[in-house]
Structure formats: C-alpha cells, structure tokens
Amino acid sequence: MGLEQVRKTVGFVTYMLILLVLSLYGALLYLLPFTLLLCIDPKLYRGFFGFIQRYFFAINYYAGTYLMGLKFTFTGDLIPLSESGLFMCNHRTRYDWVYLWKYYHALHRTSQMRIALKNDMRFIPAFGWCLQLFAFLSMTRKWEVDRENIANYFDSWRRSGFAGQLIFFAEGTDLSPGNKKRGHAYADKMGLPRYEYLLHPRTAGFKHCVQMGRGHLGAVYDATIAYGGDIPKRDLDWLFGHYPTDIYIHVERHALEDLPETDEGLAQWCQERFAAKEKKLADFYERKVPLGEPVKEHYPFGRDLYLTSIPFFLLLTLSIPLPYWLLISISPMAPLVAAVFGAFVWTYISYYDLLFHKEI
C-alpha cells in the first residue's frame, strides 16, 4: 500500500468515525427528543428537522471533501430552489448517494433532499435512526408493499406542500461485478443491448413515482454520475483507500408535463434515457469526453462555510453537556432559555431561505 493509499485510508476511516459520532449525537440529543413536534404541528416538525438535516449533511460535506480529498465537477442544469422533483440517477457504486449529498449541499437543498434506500439501512445503529427521522423512503423490494409506500409518500408531500427532491436509483442496485454479469444475462434473455456502464432500469418504480407525483412534482432530473480514479468493487476497497476522488455529476431537467402520460410511454422514456446515459458514460470513460459544460458556482464557499458553522456551533454549545439540559429543566430559568432557543430556531428556519437563497 503506497503513501497515497494510506492517506486515503486514514481519511476514510476518520470520516466514518465522524459520521458515526455525528449520527449518534444528532439522533439522541436533537432528533429523538423533538419527534414530539410531529404530534403538535407536522409542518413545524418538518421545518425543524430540515434545519438539523441541513447542518448534518453540511458537516458530512466538509468532512468528506477534506478528509477524503474529494473534488466535484457539476455540469448541466441546476435545480430551482422552489421546485419539487424526482432525481433519477445511475447507481455506479454502492455509496453513490453519499456523493449526491455533496451535490445537494452545493445547491443548498439538503433540507429538501430525500433518498429511496433499501429498507435494511434504517436498522443501522445511529446512522439508520437519522435516515428514519429525516423521513427517507424505505424500499423493501416487495412491489405490493413498495407501491403503497410510494403512493403514501408522495401524498404526504402533496398534502403538506413540501417541495422535496427524491433521489431514486431506477436500476435497483449498484454496478458490482456480480450485478453486471446478471445484467448481461438479463439483456441477452430479453434481446436488449449489453450495457458496460449501467444496468437496464427497472421501470415499475419509476413509473409509479411519476404517476403518484403528478400535480405536485415539477420535473424529473436525469442525473449521470461518473468517477475519475479508483472505482471500488467491494466494500473493503473503501477501507483500503481504493475509492474515487474525482466525482462528476451531470443533470438534465425534464418538465413533468413533457413526459408521456401512460405507463408504457414512461417505461419507454426511462429506457431511452438510460440508453443515452450509457453512451454518455462510454464517451466519458473511453474517449475522455466531458459529461457537459460546468455550471457556475452560485454560492461562494466562504459565506457557505460561515452560515454552516456559526448557527450549528450555537446549537452544539447549548446541548453538548447533557447535565446542562438536566439542570436547566428544573431551573426557574428554563422558560427563558427555552424561549430564546426556540426563537433562534424559528427565526433561522423562517428567514434563512429569504435572506440567503435566491431563485436560480
């Protein structure tokens, strides 16, 4: 193992430890106690948890970027801040969704980000608890169950007016060597072309998401993720520093009203998008053709770091010592402290978008 691999290994292990501590700390001291807000006002619950989610993923962004040495290139269309949509991405590695956190952080949309993940992930201690409390969509791979879950999920968005973005992997699994081999066997059986950089999409989930999202979703975002450098084939590859550090994410926006209305038309549209995605990835890996024109950086890094660190630091200062919470709870000053803390959170939730977000 060379010096660079050692550096990457140390960076990855440190990042995972930070993620574990942050998840455990956030779930127990921030998220679980405030689930009571769901009984009082679901919109307040969503707003507060979105506030915490913004900083949870911001810390992930900075830790991952600097400890693991990640570099990002974003090309294509930007996501308007007020738009709800379905973010359909290829699934090159098992941890693509971790890199997509960084994309949404760059757009300042992490509080609206949701991900469709395997149901098993919600049982991971600490980290899985956070995924559940952030209301990510769990997929069981049992269609009767998933179909109802998807319908209820988008119905809750529609009723609450939530402008969310659901990251959805239409392939259903990553492009591991075993999955690629099974993908080739499926293509041969169905008379389809073999893909080298993708799997053929499973269109049932995509069709149902689009149909259930009609009347609320504004667009489908066709995203292509590609990597420069090592691409891991096993989980252990990450531990030994064999992971990509150059990440390329290309996004193309398709207004929902421009998509076919029938299930058959949607299935064909999805398959055509993946055929185009395969060609784009082949050009990228084999002929070094860029995925697209880089987008302009629309949020200065310095201001972003300031907005991320200061408010979160204030929250940490209030909640790091657990005995402090216990003492305050029986103190005559408890109402005053609660009022000041509540006023700060409410003000930040209410005015952050107004002050620091502009329509793209």
PDB file of N, CA, C and O in Angstrom, residues 74-80 103 107 221 249-254 293 295 360:
ATOM      1  N   PHE A  74     -19.732  19.736 -11.353  1.00  0.00           N
ATOM      2  CA  PHE A  74     -21.167  19.682 -11.633  1.00  0.00           C
ATOM      3  C   PHE A  74     -21.421  20.284 -13.008  1.00  0.00           C
ATOM      4  O   PHE A  74     -20.949  21.383 -13.318  1.00  0.00           O
ATOM      5  N   THR A  75     -22.169  19.572 -13.835  1.00  0.00           N
ATOM      6  CA  THR A  75     -22.483  20.045 -15.185  1.00  0.00           C
ATOM      7  C   THR A  75     -23.984  19.925 -15.431  1.00  0.00           C
ATOM      8  O   THR A  75     -24.692  19.205 -14.719  1.00  0.00           O
ATOM      9  N   GLY A  76     -24.442  20.647 -16.460  1.00  0.00           N
ATOM     10  CA  GLY A  76     -25.847  20.536 -16.850  1.00  0.00           C
ATOM     11  C   GLY A  76     -26.724  21.573 -16.203  1.00  0.00           C
ATOM     12  O   GLY A  76     -26.319  22.714 -15.946  1.00  0.00           O
ATOM     13  N   ASP A  77     -27.966  21.174 -15.892  1.00  0.00           N
ATOM     14  CA  ASP A  77     -28.975  22.082 -15.352  1.00  0.00           C
ATOM     15  C   ASP A  77     -28.894  22.153 -13.832  1.00  0.00           C
ATOM     16  O   ASP A  77     -28.520  21.175 -13.167  1.00  0.00           O
ATOM     17  N   LEU A  78     -29.266  23.319 -13.302  1.00  0.00           N
ATOM     18  CA  LEU A  78     -29.402  23.486 -11.858  1.00  0.00           C
ATOM     19  C   LEU A  78     -30.855  23.259 -11.451  1.00  0.00           C
ATOM     20  O   LEU A  78     -31.772  23.386 -12.254  1.00  0.00           O
ATOM     21  N   ILE A  79     -31.058  22.930 -10.178  1.00  0.00           N
ATOM     22  CA  ILE A  79     -32.402  22.680  -9.667  1.00  0.00           C
ATOM     23  C   ILE A  79     -32.953  23.971  -9.073  1.00  0.00           C
ATOM     24  O   ILE A  79     -32.377  24.511  -8.123  1.00  0.00           O
ATOM     25  N   PRO A  80     -34.071  24.485  -9.586  1.00  0.00           N
ATOM     26  CA  PRO A  80     -34.672  25.671  -8.956  1.00  0.00           C
ATOM     27  C   PRO A  80     -35.016  25.400  -7.493  1.00  0.00           C
ATOM     28  O   PRO A  80     -35.488  24.315  -7.141  1.00  0.00           O
ATOM     29  N   TYR A 103     -23.705  17.113  -3.737  1.00  0.00           N
ATOM     30  CA  TYR A 103     -24.358  17.877  -4.800  1.00  0.00           C
ATOM     31  C   TYR A 103     -25.482  18.732  -4.216  1.00  0.00           C
ATOM     32  O   TYR A 103     -25.589  19.929  -4.509  1.00  0.00           O
ATOM     33  N   LEU A 107     -26.056  22.980  -3.695  1.00  0.00           N
ATOM     34  CA  LEU A 107     -27.246  23.725  -4.113  1.00  0.00           C
ATOM     35  C   LEU A 107     -28.030  24.292  -2.934  1.00  0.00           C
ATOM     36  O   LEU A 107     -29.048  24.943  -3.125  1.00  0.00           O
ATOM     37  N   TYR A 221     -35.368  14.919 -12.898  1.00  0.00           N
ATOM     38  CA  TYR A 221     -33.977  15.286 -13.149  1.00  0.00           C
ATOM     39  C   TYR A 221     -33.199  14.021 -13.475  1.00  0.00           C
ATOM     40  O   TYR A 221     -33.038  13.139 -12.631  1.00  0.00           O
ATOM     41  N   ILE A 249     -20.931  14.957 -11.773  1.00  0.00           N
ATOM     42  CA  ILE A 249     -22.384  14.794 -11.735  1.00  0.00           C
ATOM     43  C   ILE A 249     -23.011  15.708 -12.780  1.00  0.00           C
ATOM     44  O   ILE A 249     -22.838  16.929 -12.731  1.00  0.00           O
ATOM     45  N   HIS A 250     -23.715  15.084 -13.709  1.00  0.00           N
ATOM     46  CA  HIS A 250     -24.372  15.825 -14.798  1.00  0.00           C
ATOM     47  C   HIS A 250     -25.877  15.677 -14.640  1.00  0.00           C
ATOM     48  O   HIS A 250     -26.388  14.571 -14.424  1.00  0.00           O
ATOM     49  N   VAL A 251     -26.619  16.780 -14.742  1.00  0.00           N
ATOM     50  CA  VAL A 251     -28.063  16.769 -14.517  1.00  0.00           C
ATOM     51  C   VAL A 251     -28.775  17.426 -15.698  1.00  0.00           C
ATOM     52  O   VAL A 251     -28.371  18.490 -16.174  1.00  0.00           O
ATOM     53  N   GLU A 252     -29.834  16.774 -16.165  1.00  0.00           N
ATOM     54  CA  GLU A 252     -30.686  17.320 -17.216  1.00  0.00           C
ATOM     55  C   GLU A 252     -32.121  17.369 -16.705  1.00  0.00           C
ATOM     56  O   GLU A 252     -32.665  16.356 -16.251  1.00  0.00           O
ATOM     57  N   ARG A 253     -32.716  18.547 -16.780  1.00  0.00           N
ATOM     58  CA  ARG A 253     -34.082  18.736 -16.276  1.00  0.00           C
ATOM     59  C   ARG A 253     -35.106  18.442 -17.373  1.00  0.00           C
ATOM     60  O   ARG A 253     -34.979  18.902 -18.503  1.00  0.00           O
ATOM     61  N   HIS A 254     -36.146  17.674 -17.002  1.00  0.00           N
ATOM     62  CA  HIS A 254     -37.252  17.377 -17.907  1.00  0.00           C
ATOM     63  C   HIS A 254     -38.553  17.717 -17.188  1.00  0.00           C
ATOM     64  O   HIS A 254     -38.892  17.080 -16.178  1.00  0.00           O
ATOM     65  N   GLU A 293     -21.081  20.966 -19.878  1.00  0.00           N
ATOM     66  CA  GLU A 293     -20.447  22.226 -19.506  1.00  0.00           C
ATOM     67  C   GLU A 293     -20.601  22.455 -18.008  1.00  0.00           C
ATOM     68  O   GLU A 293     -21.710  22.353 -17.478  1.00  0.00           O
ATOM     69  N   VAL A 295     -21.344  24.024 -14.481  1.00  0.00           N
ATOM     70  CA  VAL A 295     -22.227  25.106 -14.055  1.00  0.00           C
ATOM     71  C   VAL A 295     -21.416  26.105 -13.254  1.00  0.00           C
ATOM     72  O   VAL A 295     -20.369  25.782 -12.671  1.00  0.00           O
ATOM     73  N   ILE A 360     -32.843  30.277  -8.747  1.00  0.00           N
ATOM     74  CA  ILE A 360     -31.833  30.030  -9.788  1.00  0.00           C
ATOM     75  C   ILE A 360     -32.501  30.163 -11.163  1.00  0.00           C
ATOM     76  O   ILE A 360     -33.529  29.566 -11.402  1.00  0.00           O
TER      77      ILE A 360
END
